[in-house]
PDB file of C-alpha atoms in Angstrom:
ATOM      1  CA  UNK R 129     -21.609  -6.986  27.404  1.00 49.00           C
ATOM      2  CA  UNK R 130     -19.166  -8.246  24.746  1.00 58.00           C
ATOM      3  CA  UNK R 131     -16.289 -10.383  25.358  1.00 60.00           C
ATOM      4  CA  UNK R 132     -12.893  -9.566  24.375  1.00 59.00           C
ATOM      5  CA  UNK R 133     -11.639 -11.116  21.776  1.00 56.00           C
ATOM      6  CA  UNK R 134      -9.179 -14.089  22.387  1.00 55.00           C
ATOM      7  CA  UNK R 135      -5.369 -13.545  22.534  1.00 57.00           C
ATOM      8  CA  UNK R 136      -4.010 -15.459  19.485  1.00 57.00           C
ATOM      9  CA  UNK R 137      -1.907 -18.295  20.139  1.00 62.00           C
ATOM     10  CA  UNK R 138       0.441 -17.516  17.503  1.00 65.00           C
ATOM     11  CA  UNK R 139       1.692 -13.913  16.337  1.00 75.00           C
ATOM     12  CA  UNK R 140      -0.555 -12.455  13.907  1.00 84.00           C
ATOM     13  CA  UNK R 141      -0.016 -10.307  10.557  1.00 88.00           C
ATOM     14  CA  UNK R 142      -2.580  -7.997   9.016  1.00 94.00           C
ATOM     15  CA  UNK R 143      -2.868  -9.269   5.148  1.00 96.00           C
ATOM     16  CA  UNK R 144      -3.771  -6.200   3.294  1.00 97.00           C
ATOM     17  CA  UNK R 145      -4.388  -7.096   0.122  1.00 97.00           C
ATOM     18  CA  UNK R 146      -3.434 -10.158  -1.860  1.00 97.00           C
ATOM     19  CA  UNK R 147      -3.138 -11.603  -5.932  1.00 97.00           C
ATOM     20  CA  UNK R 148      -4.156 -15.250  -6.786  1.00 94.00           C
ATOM     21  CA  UNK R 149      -3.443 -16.740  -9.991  1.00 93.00           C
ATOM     22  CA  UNK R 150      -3.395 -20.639 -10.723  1.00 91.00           C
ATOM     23  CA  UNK R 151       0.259 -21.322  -9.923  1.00 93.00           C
ATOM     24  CA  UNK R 152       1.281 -18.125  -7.971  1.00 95.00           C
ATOM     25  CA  UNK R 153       0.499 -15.598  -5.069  1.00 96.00           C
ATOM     26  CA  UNK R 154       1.372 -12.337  -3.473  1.00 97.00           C
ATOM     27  CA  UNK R 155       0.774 -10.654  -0.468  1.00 97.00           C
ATOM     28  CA  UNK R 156       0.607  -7.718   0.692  1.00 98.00           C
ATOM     29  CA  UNK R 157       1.343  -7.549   4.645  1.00 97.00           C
ATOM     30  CA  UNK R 158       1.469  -5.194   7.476  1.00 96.00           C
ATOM     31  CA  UNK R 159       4.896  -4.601   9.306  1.00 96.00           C
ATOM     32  CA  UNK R 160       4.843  -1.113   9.886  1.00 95.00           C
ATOM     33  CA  UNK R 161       6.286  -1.630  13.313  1.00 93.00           C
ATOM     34  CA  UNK R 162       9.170  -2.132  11.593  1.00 94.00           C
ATOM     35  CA  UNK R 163       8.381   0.730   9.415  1.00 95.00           C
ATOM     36  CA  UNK R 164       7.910  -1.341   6.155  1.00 96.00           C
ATOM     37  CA  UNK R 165       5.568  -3.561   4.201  1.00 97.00           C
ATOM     38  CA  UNK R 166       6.072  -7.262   3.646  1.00 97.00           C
ATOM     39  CA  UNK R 167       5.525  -8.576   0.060  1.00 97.00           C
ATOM     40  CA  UNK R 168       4.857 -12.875   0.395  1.00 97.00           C
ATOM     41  CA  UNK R 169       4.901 -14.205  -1.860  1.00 96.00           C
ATOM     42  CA  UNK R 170       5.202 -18.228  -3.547  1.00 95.00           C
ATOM     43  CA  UNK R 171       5.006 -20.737  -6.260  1.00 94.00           C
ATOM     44  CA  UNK R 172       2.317 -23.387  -5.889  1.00 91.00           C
ATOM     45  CA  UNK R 173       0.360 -26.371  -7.431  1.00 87.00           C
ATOM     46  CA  UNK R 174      -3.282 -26.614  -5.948  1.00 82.00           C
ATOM     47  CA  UNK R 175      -2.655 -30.996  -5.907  1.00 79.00           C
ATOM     48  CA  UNK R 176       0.588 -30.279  -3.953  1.00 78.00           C
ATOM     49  CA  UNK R 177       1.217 -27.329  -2.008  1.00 82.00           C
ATOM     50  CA  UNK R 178       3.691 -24.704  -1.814  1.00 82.00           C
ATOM     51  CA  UNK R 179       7.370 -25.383  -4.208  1.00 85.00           C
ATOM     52  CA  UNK R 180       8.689 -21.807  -3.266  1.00 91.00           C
ATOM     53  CA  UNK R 181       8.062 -19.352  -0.561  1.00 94.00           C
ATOM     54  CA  UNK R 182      10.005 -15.803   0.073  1.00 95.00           C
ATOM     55  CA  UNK R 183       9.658 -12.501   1.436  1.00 95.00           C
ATOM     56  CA  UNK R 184      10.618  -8.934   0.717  1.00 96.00           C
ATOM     57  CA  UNK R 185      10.605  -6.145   3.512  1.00 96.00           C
ATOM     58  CA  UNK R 186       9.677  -2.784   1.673  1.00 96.00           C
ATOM     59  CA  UNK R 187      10.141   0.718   3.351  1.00 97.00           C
ATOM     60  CA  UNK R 188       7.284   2.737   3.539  1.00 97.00           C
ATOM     61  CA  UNK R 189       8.501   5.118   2.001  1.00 97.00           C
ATOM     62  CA  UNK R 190       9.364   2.951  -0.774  1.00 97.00           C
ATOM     63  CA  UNK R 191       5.805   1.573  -1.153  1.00 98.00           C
ATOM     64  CA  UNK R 192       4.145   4.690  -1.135  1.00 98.00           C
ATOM     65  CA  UNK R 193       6.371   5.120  -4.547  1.00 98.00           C
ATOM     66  CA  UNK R 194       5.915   1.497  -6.134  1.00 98.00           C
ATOM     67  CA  UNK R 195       2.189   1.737  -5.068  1.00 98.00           C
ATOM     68  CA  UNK R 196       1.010   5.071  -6.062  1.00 98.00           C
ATOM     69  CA  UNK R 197       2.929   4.121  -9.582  1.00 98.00           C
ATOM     70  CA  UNK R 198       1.161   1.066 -10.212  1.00 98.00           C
ATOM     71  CA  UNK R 199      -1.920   2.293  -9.257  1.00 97.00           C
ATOM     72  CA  UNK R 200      -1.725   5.204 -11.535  1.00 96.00           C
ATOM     73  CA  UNK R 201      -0.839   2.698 -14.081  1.00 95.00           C
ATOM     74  CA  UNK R 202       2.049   4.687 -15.202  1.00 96.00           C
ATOM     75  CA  UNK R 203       3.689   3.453 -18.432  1.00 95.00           C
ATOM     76  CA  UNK R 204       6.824   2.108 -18.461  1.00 96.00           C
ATOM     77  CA  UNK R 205       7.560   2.227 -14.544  1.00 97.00           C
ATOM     78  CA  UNK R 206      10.209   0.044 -13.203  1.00 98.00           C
ATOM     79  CA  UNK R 207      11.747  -0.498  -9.457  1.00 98.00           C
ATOM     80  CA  UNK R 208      14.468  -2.648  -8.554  1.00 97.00           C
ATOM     81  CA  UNK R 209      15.964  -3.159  -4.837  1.00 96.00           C
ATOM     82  CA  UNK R 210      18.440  -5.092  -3.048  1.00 94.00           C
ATOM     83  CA  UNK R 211      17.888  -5.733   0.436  1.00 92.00           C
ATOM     84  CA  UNK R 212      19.123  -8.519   2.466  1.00 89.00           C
ATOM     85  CA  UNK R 213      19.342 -10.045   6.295  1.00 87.00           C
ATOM     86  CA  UNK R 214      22.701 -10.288   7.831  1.00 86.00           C
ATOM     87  CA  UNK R 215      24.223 -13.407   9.169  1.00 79.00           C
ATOM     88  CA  UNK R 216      23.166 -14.111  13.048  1.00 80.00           C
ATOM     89  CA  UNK R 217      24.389 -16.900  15.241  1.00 80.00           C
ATOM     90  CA  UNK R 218      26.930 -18.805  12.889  1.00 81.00           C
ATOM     91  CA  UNK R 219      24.132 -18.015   9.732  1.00 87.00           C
ATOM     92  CA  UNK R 220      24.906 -16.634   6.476  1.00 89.00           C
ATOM     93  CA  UNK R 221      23.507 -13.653   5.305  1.00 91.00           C
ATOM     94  CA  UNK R 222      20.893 -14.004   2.840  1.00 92.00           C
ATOM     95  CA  UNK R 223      19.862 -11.955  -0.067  1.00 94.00           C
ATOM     96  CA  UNK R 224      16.776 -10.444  -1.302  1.00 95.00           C
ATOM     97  CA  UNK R 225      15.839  -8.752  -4.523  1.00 96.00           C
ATOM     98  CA  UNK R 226      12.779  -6.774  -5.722  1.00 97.00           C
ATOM     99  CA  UNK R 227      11.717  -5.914  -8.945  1.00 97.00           C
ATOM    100  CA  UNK R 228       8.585  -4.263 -10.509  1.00 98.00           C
ATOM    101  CA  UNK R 229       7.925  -4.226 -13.780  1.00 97.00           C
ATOM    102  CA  UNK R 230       5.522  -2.921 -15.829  1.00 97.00           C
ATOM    103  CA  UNK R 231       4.991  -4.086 -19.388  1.00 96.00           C
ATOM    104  CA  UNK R 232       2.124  -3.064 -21.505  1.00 95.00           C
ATOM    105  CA  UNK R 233      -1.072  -3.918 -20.119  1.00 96.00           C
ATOM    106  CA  UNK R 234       1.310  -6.674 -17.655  1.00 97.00           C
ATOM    107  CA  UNK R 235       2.745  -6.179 -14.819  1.00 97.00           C
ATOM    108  CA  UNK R 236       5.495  -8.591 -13.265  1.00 98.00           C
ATOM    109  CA  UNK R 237       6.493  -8.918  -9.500  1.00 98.00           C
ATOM    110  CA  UNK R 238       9.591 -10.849  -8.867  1.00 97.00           C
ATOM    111  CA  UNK R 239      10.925 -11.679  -5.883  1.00 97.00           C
ATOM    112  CA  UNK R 240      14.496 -14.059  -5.120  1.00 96.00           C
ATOM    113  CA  UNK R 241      16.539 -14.957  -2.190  1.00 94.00           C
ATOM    114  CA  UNK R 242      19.186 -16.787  -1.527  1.00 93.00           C
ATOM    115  CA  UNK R 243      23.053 -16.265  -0.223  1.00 92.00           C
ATOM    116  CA  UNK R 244      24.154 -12.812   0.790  1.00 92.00           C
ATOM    117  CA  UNK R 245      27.211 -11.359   1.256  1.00 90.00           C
ATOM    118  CA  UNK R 246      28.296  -7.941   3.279  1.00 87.00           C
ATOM    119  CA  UNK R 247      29.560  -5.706   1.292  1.00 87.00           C
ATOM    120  CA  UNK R 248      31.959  -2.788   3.664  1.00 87.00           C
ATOM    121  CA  UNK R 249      29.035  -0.522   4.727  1.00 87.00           C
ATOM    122  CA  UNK R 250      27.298  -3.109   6.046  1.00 84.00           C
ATOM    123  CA  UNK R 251      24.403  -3.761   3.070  1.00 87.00           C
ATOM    124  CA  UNK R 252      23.541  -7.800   1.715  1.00 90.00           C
ATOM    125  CA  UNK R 253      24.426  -8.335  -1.646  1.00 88.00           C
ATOM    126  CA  UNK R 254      23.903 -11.705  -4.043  1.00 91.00           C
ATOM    127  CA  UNK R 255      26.383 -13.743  -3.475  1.00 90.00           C
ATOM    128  CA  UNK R 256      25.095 -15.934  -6.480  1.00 90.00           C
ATOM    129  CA  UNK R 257      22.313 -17.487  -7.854  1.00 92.00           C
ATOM    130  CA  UNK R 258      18.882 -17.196  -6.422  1.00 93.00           C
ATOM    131  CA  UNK R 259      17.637 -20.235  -4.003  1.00 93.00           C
ATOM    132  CA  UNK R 260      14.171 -19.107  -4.512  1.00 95.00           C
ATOM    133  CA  UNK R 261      12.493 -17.163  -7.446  1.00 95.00           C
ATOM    134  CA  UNK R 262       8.822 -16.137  -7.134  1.00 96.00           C
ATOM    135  CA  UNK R 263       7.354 -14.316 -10.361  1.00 96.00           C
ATOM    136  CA  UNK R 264       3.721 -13.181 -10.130  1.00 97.00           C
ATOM    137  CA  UNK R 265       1.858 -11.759 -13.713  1.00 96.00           C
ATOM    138  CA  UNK R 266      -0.956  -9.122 -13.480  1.00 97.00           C
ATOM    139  CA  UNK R 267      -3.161  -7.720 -15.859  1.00 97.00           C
ATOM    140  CA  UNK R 268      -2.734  -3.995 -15.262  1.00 96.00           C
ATOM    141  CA  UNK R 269      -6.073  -3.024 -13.937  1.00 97.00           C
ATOM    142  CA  UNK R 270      -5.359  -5.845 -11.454  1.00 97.00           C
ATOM    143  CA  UNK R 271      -2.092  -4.537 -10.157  1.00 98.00           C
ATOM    144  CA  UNK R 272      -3.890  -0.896 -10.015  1.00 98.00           C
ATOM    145  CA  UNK R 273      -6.482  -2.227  -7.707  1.00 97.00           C
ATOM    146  CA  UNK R 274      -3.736  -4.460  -5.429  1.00 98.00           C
ATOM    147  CA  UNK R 275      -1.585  -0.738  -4.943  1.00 98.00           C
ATOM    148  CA  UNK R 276      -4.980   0.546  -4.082  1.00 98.00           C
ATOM    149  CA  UNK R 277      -5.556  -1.384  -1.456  1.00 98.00           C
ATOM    150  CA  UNK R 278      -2.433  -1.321  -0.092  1.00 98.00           C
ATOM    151  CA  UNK R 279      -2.410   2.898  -0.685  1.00 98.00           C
ATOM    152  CA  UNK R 280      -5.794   3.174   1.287  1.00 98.00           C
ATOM    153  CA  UNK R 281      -4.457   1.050   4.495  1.00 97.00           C
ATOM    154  CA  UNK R 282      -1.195   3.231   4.501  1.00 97.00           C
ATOM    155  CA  UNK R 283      -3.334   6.882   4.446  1.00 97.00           C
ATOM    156  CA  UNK R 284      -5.718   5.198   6.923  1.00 96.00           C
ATOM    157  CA  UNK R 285      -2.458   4.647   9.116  1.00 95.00           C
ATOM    158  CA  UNK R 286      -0.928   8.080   8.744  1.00 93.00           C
ATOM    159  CA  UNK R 287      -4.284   9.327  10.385  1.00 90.00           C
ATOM    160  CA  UNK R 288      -3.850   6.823  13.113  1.00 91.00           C
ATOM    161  CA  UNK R 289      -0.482   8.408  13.544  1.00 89.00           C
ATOM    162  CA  UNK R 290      -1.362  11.820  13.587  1.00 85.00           C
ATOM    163  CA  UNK R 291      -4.605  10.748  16.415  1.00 85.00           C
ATOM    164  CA  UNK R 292      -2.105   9.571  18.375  1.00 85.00           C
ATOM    165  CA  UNK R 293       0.232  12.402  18.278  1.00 81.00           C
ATOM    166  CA  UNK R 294      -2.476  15.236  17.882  1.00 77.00           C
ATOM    167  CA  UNK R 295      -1.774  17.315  21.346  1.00 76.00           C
ATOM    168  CA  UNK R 296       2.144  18.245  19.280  1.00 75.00           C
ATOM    169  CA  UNK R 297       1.002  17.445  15.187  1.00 71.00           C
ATOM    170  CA  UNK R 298      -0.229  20.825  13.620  1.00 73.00           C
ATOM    171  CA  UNK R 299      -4.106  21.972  14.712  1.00 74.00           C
ATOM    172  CA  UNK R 300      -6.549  21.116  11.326  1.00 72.00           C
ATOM    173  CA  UNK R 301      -8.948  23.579  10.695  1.00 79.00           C
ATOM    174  CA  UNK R 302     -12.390  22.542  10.491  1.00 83.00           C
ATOM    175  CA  UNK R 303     -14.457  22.910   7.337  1.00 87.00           C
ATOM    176  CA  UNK R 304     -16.826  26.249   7.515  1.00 89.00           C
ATOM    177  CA  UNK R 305     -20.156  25.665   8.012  1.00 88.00           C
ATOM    178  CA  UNK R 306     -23.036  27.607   6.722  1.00 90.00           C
ATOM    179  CA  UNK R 307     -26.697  28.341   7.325  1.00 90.00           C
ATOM    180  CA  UNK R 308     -28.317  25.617   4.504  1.00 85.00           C
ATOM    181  CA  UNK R 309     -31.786  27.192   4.336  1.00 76.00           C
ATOM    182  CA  UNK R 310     -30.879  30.311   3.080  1.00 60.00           C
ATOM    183  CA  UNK R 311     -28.443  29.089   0.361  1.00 51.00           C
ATOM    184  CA  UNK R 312     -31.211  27.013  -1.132  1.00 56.00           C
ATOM    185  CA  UNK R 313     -34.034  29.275  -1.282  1.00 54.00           C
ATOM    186  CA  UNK R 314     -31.797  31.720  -2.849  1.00 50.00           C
ATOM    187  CA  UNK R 315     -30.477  29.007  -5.493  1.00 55.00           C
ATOM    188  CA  UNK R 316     -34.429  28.240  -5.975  1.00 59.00           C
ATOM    189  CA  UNK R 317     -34.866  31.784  -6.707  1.00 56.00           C
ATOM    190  CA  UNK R 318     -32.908  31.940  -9.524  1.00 50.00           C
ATOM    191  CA  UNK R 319     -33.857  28.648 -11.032  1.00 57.00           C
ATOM    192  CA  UNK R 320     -36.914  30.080 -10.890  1.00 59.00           C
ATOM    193  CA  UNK R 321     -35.867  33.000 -13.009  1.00 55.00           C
ATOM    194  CA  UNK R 322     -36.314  35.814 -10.028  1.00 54.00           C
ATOM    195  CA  UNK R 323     -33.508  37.886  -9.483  1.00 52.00           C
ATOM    196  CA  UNK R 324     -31.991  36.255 -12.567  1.00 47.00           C
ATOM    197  CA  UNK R 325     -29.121  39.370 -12.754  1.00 48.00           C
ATOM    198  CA  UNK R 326     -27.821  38.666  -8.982  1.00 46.00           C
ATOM    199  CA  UNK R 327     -24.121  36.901  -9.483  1.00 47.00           C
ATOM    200  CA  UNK R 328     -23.427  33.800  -7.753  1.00 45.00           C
ATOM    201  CA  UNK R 329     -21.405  35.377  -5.695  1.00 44.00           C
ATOM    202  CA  UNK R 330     -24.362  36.832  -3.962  1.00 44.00           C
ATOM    203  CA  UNK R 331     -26.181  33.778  -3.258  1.00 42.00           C
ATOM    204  CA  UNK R 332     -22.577  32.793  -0.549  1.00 45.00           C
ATOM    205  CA  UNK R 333     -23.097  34.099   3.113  1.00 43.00           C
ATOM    206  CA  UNK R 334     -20.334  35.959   4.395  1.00 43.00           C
ATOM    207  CA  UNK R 335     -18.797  33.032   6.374  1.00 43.00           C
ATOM    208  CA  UNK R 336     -18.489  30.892   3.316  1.00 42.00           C
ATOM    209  CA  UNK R 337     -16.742  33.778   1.274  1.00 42.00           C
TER     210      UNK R 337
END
């Protein structure tokens, strides 16, 4: 009988994909119980540790956008957002900006935070310089692979979705099966040369018409 596994002491984040280089990272996180994706990301020197750390809380909606562009590769695309935590408990707010760039065979994710202000309908805007600046470089096949990743978990948690609410989501029809046997001698038939004026149609079954 196997044993459950252990509750974790701490509160745990699915990483879903990540980028490495010498001096930088980014992650790619799970907070869709929020309904959005967390981008990590920070500066580093492998002797000394971290110098910069930040986060940026993407909508899923968003991501499926930023994602599905850079993992198309497409030329030119660029995505900027300003998002932002308001002040709680005597804090200031504080400021977060996104931007995706790509660049000929680069691609650039930045990501800054620092002071906030509230602007009258309630968003966080800068409210001057960044505190923290985190710039991470990939080679375009590189950022194609990361929004891969990152598209695949998403689609695999749509289904998810749609399992748990499939007594009211829409009833999927099941692909149409047919008798195999018959298909193939027919097909071997006419590789054969017999029969060689019977249309393709005529080698389908009625069901898979």
């Amino acid at each position: 009988m196997n044993n459950p596994l252990p509750e974790p002491s701490v509160p745990m984040r699915v990483r879903i994909a990540s980028h490495v280089t010498q001096s930088r990272f980014l992650h790619v996180e799970d907070s869709l119980h929020l309904g959005k994706v967390r981008l990590y990301g920070g500066n580093y020197r492998r002797s000394a540790g971290a110098s910069a750390l930040t986060a940026h809380f993407l909508d899923v909606a968003d991501a499926r956008v930023v994602f599905d562009a850079l993992a198309r590769g497409e030329e030119g695309f660029a995505y900027k957002e300003y998002k932002g935590t308001p002040g709680k408990n005597g804090q200031p707010p504080v400021s977060r900006v996104l931007s995706v760039a790509v660049k000929g065979e680069n691609v650039y994710v930045e990501l800054k935070s620092g002071p906030g202000k509230l602007t009258p309908t309630g968003a966080v805007t800068p409210a001057g310089p960044a505190q923290v600046e985190v710039n991470v470089a990939f080679k375009r096949h590189e950022a194609r692979r990361l929004a891969a990743t990152a598209l695949a978990y998403l689609h695999a948690w749509d289904v998810v979705r749609m399992m748990a609410q499939r007594q009211v989501v829409g009833k999927v029809r099941p692909y149409e099966l047919v008798p195999a046997g018959g298909v193939r001698s027919a097909e071997r038939g006419v590789r054969n040369g017999e029969n060689s004026s019977t249309p393709h149609s005529a080698l389908a079954t009625p069901h898979s018409l």
